[in-house]
Amino acid sequence: PSEVLTTPVTHQLQAQAHSTLLYPSQAQPILSSNYLVKRWLDKQGTSVIYGESNIGKSFFVSEMAYCVAAGIPWYQYRTQQGPVLYLALEGGLGMNNRLYALQQKYQCKDVPLAVRRAPLDMLNSEKDLQILAAMIQEIEAQYGKLALIVVDTLSRALAGGDENSSTDLGRLVKVSDAIVDQSGAHVCLVHHSG
């Protein structure tokens, strides 16, 4: 391993390495924002909403997701409208109540917010990843390119993996990055401490 840094590299690898480096003299200001939720989420990114259990993370994220899907401000923060897939991996009927409450609060019609209330193994199951791909394709066929995919919770997406293992989390990050690259959506992972 120590010799890898002294081994000559090919011209192709040298060009690839050079194309990913940015020096201060080359930096240009970015004055426009590529936001999904202003000051909160960028388009085509990955984020984690993290906190203790039972403090309202799912309420927080489901309202943000609804506002993105409806194209309405989330509190005072502007959103860029687009379809949303919310993976409520812990299942349960609580999401029905949240959706009903959000619909009553905002009264928007035909909100492209699709919710799956069932487990999905994003770490070890090729079949589950194919199911995810099929859901993305179905939503996009009906509403256009996805803007946001919420994975609630990260622990359930690991499906038996070790959330304290850099190996398992690294694999999940690779899957999330692939989803961002292939769908163009922002992936928001909800995670609880402890």
mmCIF file of C-alpha atoms in Angstrom:
data_model
loop_
_atom_site.group_PDB
_atom_site.id
_atom_site.type_symbol
_atom_site.label_atom_id
_atom_site.label_comp_id
_atom_site.label_asym_id
_atom_site.label_seq_id
_atom_site.Cartn_x
_atom_site.Cartn_y
_atom_site.Cartn_z
ATOM 1 C CA PRO A 1 0.000 0.000 0.000
ATOM 2 C CA SER A 2 2.774 2.498 0.767
ATOM 3 C CA GLU A 3 4.229 1.975 -2.709
ATOM 4 C CA VAL A 4 1.028 3.022 -4.473
ATOM 5 C CA LEU A 5 1.886 6.692 -3.969
ATOM 6 C CA THR A 6 5.269 6.313 -5.685
ATOM 7 C CA THR A 7 4.101 4.161 -8.610
ATOM 8 C CA PRO A 8 3.951 6.069 -11.929
ATOM 9 C CA VAL A 9 0.404 6.675 -13.178
ATOM 10 C CA THR A 10 -0.945 6.629 -16.731
ATOM 11 C CA HIS A 11 -1.672 9.820 -18.642
ATOM 12 C CA GLN A 12 -5.389 8.949 -18.503
ATOM 13 C CA LEU A 13 -5.354 8.730 -14.685
ATOM 14 C CA GLN A 14 -3.293 11.923 -14.473
ATOM 15 C CA ALA A 15 -5.860 13.768 -16.625
ATOM 16 C CA GLN A 16 -8.712 12.358 -14.550
ATOM 17 C CA ALA A 17 -7.036 13.460 -11.320
ATOM 18 C CA HIS A 18 -6.328 16.938 -12.729
ATOM 19 C CA SER A 19 -9.947 17.418 -13.832
ATOM 20 C CA THR A 20 -11.201 16.937 -10.252
ATOM 21 C CA LEU A 21 -8.867 19.457 -8.601
ATOM 22 C CA LEU A 22 -9.830 23.064 -7.955
ATOM 23 C CA TYR A 23 -7.302 25.741 -7.027
ATOM 24 C CA PRO A 24 -8.120 29.169 -5.528
ATOM 25 C CA SER A 25 -7.086 30.984 -8.701
ATOM 26 C CA GLN A 26 -9.657 28.942 -10.656
ATOM 27 C CA ALA A 27 -12.561 29.361 -8.240
ATOM 28 C CA GLN A 28 -15.522 31.419 -9.398
ATOM 29 C CA PRO A 29 -18.381 32.547 -7.148
ATOM 30 C CA ILE A 30 -21.636 30.646 -7.417
ATOM 31 C CA LEU A 31 -24.305 33.303 -7.110
ATOM 32 C CA SER A 32 -27.345 31.257 -8.000
ATOM 33 C CA SER A 33 -28.749 28.607 -5.737
ATOM 34 C CA ASN A 34 -29.656 25.157 -6.961
ATOM 35 C CA TYR A 35 -32.034 24.530 -4.092
ATOM 36 C CA LEU A 36 -34.874 22.113 -3.610
ATOM 37 C CA VAL A 37 -35.806 23.705 -0.279
ATOM 38 C CA LYS A 38 -34.058 27.059 0.072
ATOM 39 C CA ARG A 39 -31.381 26.992 2.779
ATOM 40 C CA TRP A 40 -32.181 23.343 3.576
ATOM 41 C CA LEU A 41 -31.837 20.956 0.630
ATOM 42 C CA ASP A 42 -29.979 21.236 -2.657
ATOM 43 C CA LYS A 43 -31.172 19.526 -5.789
ATOM 44 C CA GLN A 44 -29.451 16.237 -6.573
ATOM 45 C CA GLY A 45 -27.844 15.928 -3.157
ATOM 46 C CA THR A 46 -27.935 13.746 -0.101
ATOM 47 C CA SER A 47 -28.854 14.784 3.425
ATOM 48 C CA VAL A 48 -29.471 13.240 6.820
ATOM 49 C CA ILE A 49 -32.114 14.382 9.292
ATOM 50 C CA TYR A 50 -30.772 13.125 12.605
ATOM 51 C CA GLY A 51 -32.011 13.217 16.181
ATOM 52 C CA GLU A 52 -33.292 11.276 19.147
ATOM 53 C CA SER A 53 -36.163 8.839 18.783
ATOM 54 C CA ASN A 54 -39.716 10.179 19.043
ATOM 55 C CA ILE A 55 -38.906 13.882 18.698
ATOM 56 C CA GLY A 56 -40.820 14.428 15.449
ATOM 57 C CA LYS A 57 -38.285 13.806 12.666
ATOM 58 C CA SER A 58 -40.867 12.019 10.524
ATOM 59 C CA PHE A 59 -43.402 14.836 11.031
ATOM 60 C CA PHE A 60 -40.715 17.382 10.120
ATOM 61 C CA VAL A 61 -39.622 15.552 6.968
ATOM 62 C CA SER A 62 -43.110 14.526 5.813
ATOM 63 C CA GLU A 63 -44.265 18.152 5.882
ATOM 64 C CA MET A 64 -41.165 19.251 3.964
ATOM 65 C CA ALA A 65 -41.792 16.464 1.428
ATOM 66 C CA TYR A 66 -45.450 17.493 1.038
ATOM 67 C CA CYS A 67 -44.457 21.107 0.414
ATOM 68 C CA VAL A 68 -41.884 20.108 -2.223
ATOM 69 C CA ALA A 69 -44.442 17.897 -3.974
ATOM 70 C CA ALA A 70 -47.064 20.651 -3.854
ATOM 71 C CA GLY A 71 -44.596 23.385 -4.830
ATOM 72 C CA ILE A 72 -45.543 25.565 -1.869
ATOM 73 C CA PRO A 73 -43.301 27.230 0.719
ATOM 74 C CA TRP A 74 -42.250 25.096 3.649
ATOM 75 C CA TYR A 75 -42.790 27.672 6.360
ATOM 76 C CA GLN A 76 -40.942 30.706 4.976
ATOM 77 C CA TYR A 77 -38.584 28.662 2.782
ATOM 78 C CA ARG A 78 -39.221 28.437 -0.949
ATOM 79 C CA THR A 79 -39.355 25.046 -2.609
ATOM 80 C CA GLN A 80 -38.847 23.856 -6.164
ATOM 81 C CA GLN A 81 -41.857 21.714 -7.025
ATOM 82 C CA GLY A 82 -41.367 18.111 -8.037
ATOM 83 C CA PRO A 83 -42.636 14.596 -7.357
ATOM 84 C CA VAL A 84 -41.608 12.943 -4.091
ATOM 85 C CA LEU A 85 -41.221 9.305 -3.068
ATOM 86 C CA TYR A 86 -41.429 8.800 0.695
ATOM 87 C CA LEU A 87 -40.188 5.404 1.874
ATOM 88 C CA ALA A 88 -41.833 4.934 5.275
ATOM 89 C CA LEU A 89 -39.822 1.796 5.975
ATOM 90 C CA GLU A 90 -41.095 1.303 9.492
ATOM 91 C CA GLY A 91 -44.539 0.795 8.002
ATOM 92 C CA GLY A 92 -47.343 1.510 10.378
ATOM 93 C CA LEU A 93 -50.498 3.497 9.934
ATOM 94 C CA GLY A 94 -49.130 6.726 11.402
ATOM 95 C CA MET A 95 -48.218 7.958 7.934
ATOM 96 C CA ASN A 96 -51.894 7.842 6.911
ATOM 97 C CA ASN A 97 -52.713 10.260 9.718
ATOM 98 C CA ARG A 98 -49.806 12.548 8.802
ATOM 99 C CA LEU A 99 -50.852 12.671 5.150
ATOM 100 C CA TYR A 100 -54.448 13.348 6.100
ATOM 101 C CA ALA A 101 -53.388 16.168 8.456
ATOM 102 C CA LEU A 102 -51.108 17.704 5.806
ATOM 103 C CA GLN A 103 -53.880 17.554 3.214
ATOM 104 C CA GLN A 104 -56.306 19.223 5.632
ATOM 105 C CA LYS A 105 -53.755 21.935 6.485
ATOM 106 C CA TYR A 106 -52.684 22.826 2.929
ATOM 107 C CA GLN A 107 -55.714 21.776 0.811
ATOM 108 C CA CYS A 108 -53.595 21.213 -2.328
ATOM 109 C CA LYS A 109 -54.980 19.130 -5.173
ATOM 110 C CA ASP A 110 -53.213 16.221 -6.879
ATOM 111 C CA VAL A 111 -50.018 16.392 -4.813
ATOM 112 C CA PRO A 112 -47.432 14.040 -6.385
ATOM 113 C CA LEU A 113 -46.273 12.576 -3.068
ATOM 114 C CA ALA A 114 -46.129 8.773 -3.205
ATOM 115 C CA VAL A 115 -45.630 6.896 0.073
ATOM 116 C CA ARG A 116 -44.534 3.311 0.496
ATOM 117 C CA ARG A 117 -45.360 1.940 3.971
ATOM 118 C CA ALA A 118 -43.329 -1.256 3.979
ATOM 119 C CA PRO A 119 -39.770 -2.401 4.623
ATOM 120 C CA LEU A 120 -37.195 -2.113 1.853
ATOM 121 C CA ASP A 121 -33.684 -3.543 2.115
ATOM 122 C CA MET A 122 -31.384 -1.091 0.350
ATOM 123 C CA LEU A 123 -28.226 -2.893 1.459
ATOM 124 C CA ASN A 124 -28.547 -6.593 0.692
ATOM 125 C CA SER A 125 -31.497 -7.164 -1.628
ATOM 126 C CA GLU A 126 -31.207 -6.833 -5.387
ATOM 127 C CA LYS A 127 -34.951 -7.563 -5.585
ATOM 128 C CA ASP A 128 -35.788 -4.661 -3.245
ATOM 129 C CA LEU A 129 -33.596 -2.309 -5.295
ATOM 130 C CA GLN A 130 -35.486 -3.444 -8.409
ATOM 131 C CA ILE A 131 -38.758 -2.685 -6.601
ATOM 132 C CA LEU A 132 -37.394 0.771 -5.772
ATOM 133 C CA ALA A 133 -36.436 1.283 -9.424
ATOM 134 C CA ALA A 134 -39.946 0.224 -10.510
ATOM 135 C CA MET A 135 -41.539 2.706 -8.074
ATOM 136 C CA ILE A 136 -39.308 5.516 -9.348
ATOM 137 C CA GLN A 137 -40.178 4.669 -12.955
ATOM 138 C CA GLU A 138 -43.916 4.554 -12.175
ATOM 139 C CA ILE A 139 -43.885 7.944 -10.454
ATOM 140 C CA GLU A 140 -41.783 9.513 -13.208
ATOM 141 C CA ALA A 141 -44.069 8.131 -15.921
ATOM 142 C CA GLN A 142 -47.023 9.798 -14.225
ATOM 143 C CA TYR A 143 -45.508 13.036 -12.831
ATOM 144 C CA GLY A 144 -42.040 13.606 -14.330
ATOM 145 C CA LYS A 145 -38.556 13.443 -12.816
ATOM 146 C CA LEU A 146 -38.428 12.879 -9.077
ATOM 147 C CA ALA A 147 -37.277 15.803 -6.951
ATOM 148 C CA LEU A 148 -36.958 14.075 -3.574
ATOM 149 C CA ILE A 149 -36.705 10.570 -2.133
ATOM 150 C CA VAL A 150 -37.066 10.271 1.636
ATOM 151 C CA VAL A 151 -35.729 7.143 3.348
ATOM 152 C CA ASP A 152 -37.340 6.943 6.799
ATOM 153 C CA THR A 153 -35.419 5.402 8.572
ATOM 154 C CA LEU A 154 -31.804 4.740 7.703
ATOM 155 C CA SER A 155 -31.764 1.906 10.222
ATOM 156 C CA ARG A 156 -34.606 0.089 8.422
ATOM 157 C CA ALA A 157 -32.949 0.649 5.036
ATOM 158 C CA LEU A 158 -29.921 -1.246 6.378
ATOM 159 C CA ALA A 159 -32.217 -4.226 7.063
ATOM 160 C CA GLY A 160 -30.069 -5.966 9.633
ATOM 161 C CA GLY A 161 -26.858 -4.180 8.722
ATOM 162 C CA ASP A 162 -24.847 -2.510 11.443
ATOM 163 C CA GLU A 163 -25.600 1.218 11.549
ATOM 164 C CA ASN A 164 -22.390 1.683 13.551
ATOM 165 C CA SER A 165 -20.295 -0.068 10.905
ATOM 166 C CA SER A 166 -18.447 2.125 8.433
ATOM 167 C CA THR A 167 -18.605 -0.799 5.974
ATOM 168 C CA ASP A 168 -22.415 -1.102 6.048
ATOM 169 C CA LEU A 169 -22.978 2.658 6.086
ATOM 170 C CA GLY A 170 -20.467 3.073 3.276
ATOM 171 C CA ARG A 171 -22.418 0.580 1.171
ATOM 172 C CA LEU A 172 -25.671 2.437 1.881
ATOM 173 C CA VAL A 173 -24.041 5.752 0.934
ATOM 174 C CA LYS A 174 -22.940 4.176 -2.381
ATOM 175 C CA VAL A 175 -26.514 3.026 -3.042
ATOM 176 C CA SER A 176 -27.829 6.506 -2.150
ATOM 177 C CA ASP A 177 -25.255 8.149 -4.440
ATOM 178 C CA ALA A 178 -26.274 5.813 -7.266
ATOM 179 C CA ILE A 179 -29.932 6.743 -6.723
ATOM 180 C CA VAL A 180 -29.041 10.457 -6.866
ATOM 181 C CA ASP A 181 -26.943 9.936 -10.013
ATOM 182 C CA GLN A 182 -29.542 7.831 -11.814
ATOM 183 C CA SER A 183 -32.738 9.619 -10.745
ATOM 184 C CA GLY A 184 -31.517 13.190 -10.298
ATOM 185 C CA ALA A 185 -33.486 13.357 -7.041
ATOM 186 C CA HIS A 186 -32.263 14.513 -3.644
ATOM 187 C CA VAL A 187 -32.055 11.589 -1.191
ATOM 188 C CA CYS A 188 -32.913 12.474 2.410
ATOM 189 C CA LEU A 189 -32.125 9.836 5.038
ATOM 190 C CA VAL A 190 -33.892 10.021 8.410
ATOM 191 C CA HIS A 191 -31.820 8.600 11.252
ATOM 192 C CA HIS A 192 -32.205 8.404 14.999
ATOM 193 C CA SER A 193 -29.527 8.330 17.639
ATOM 194 C CA GLY A 194 -29.064 5.457 20.030
#
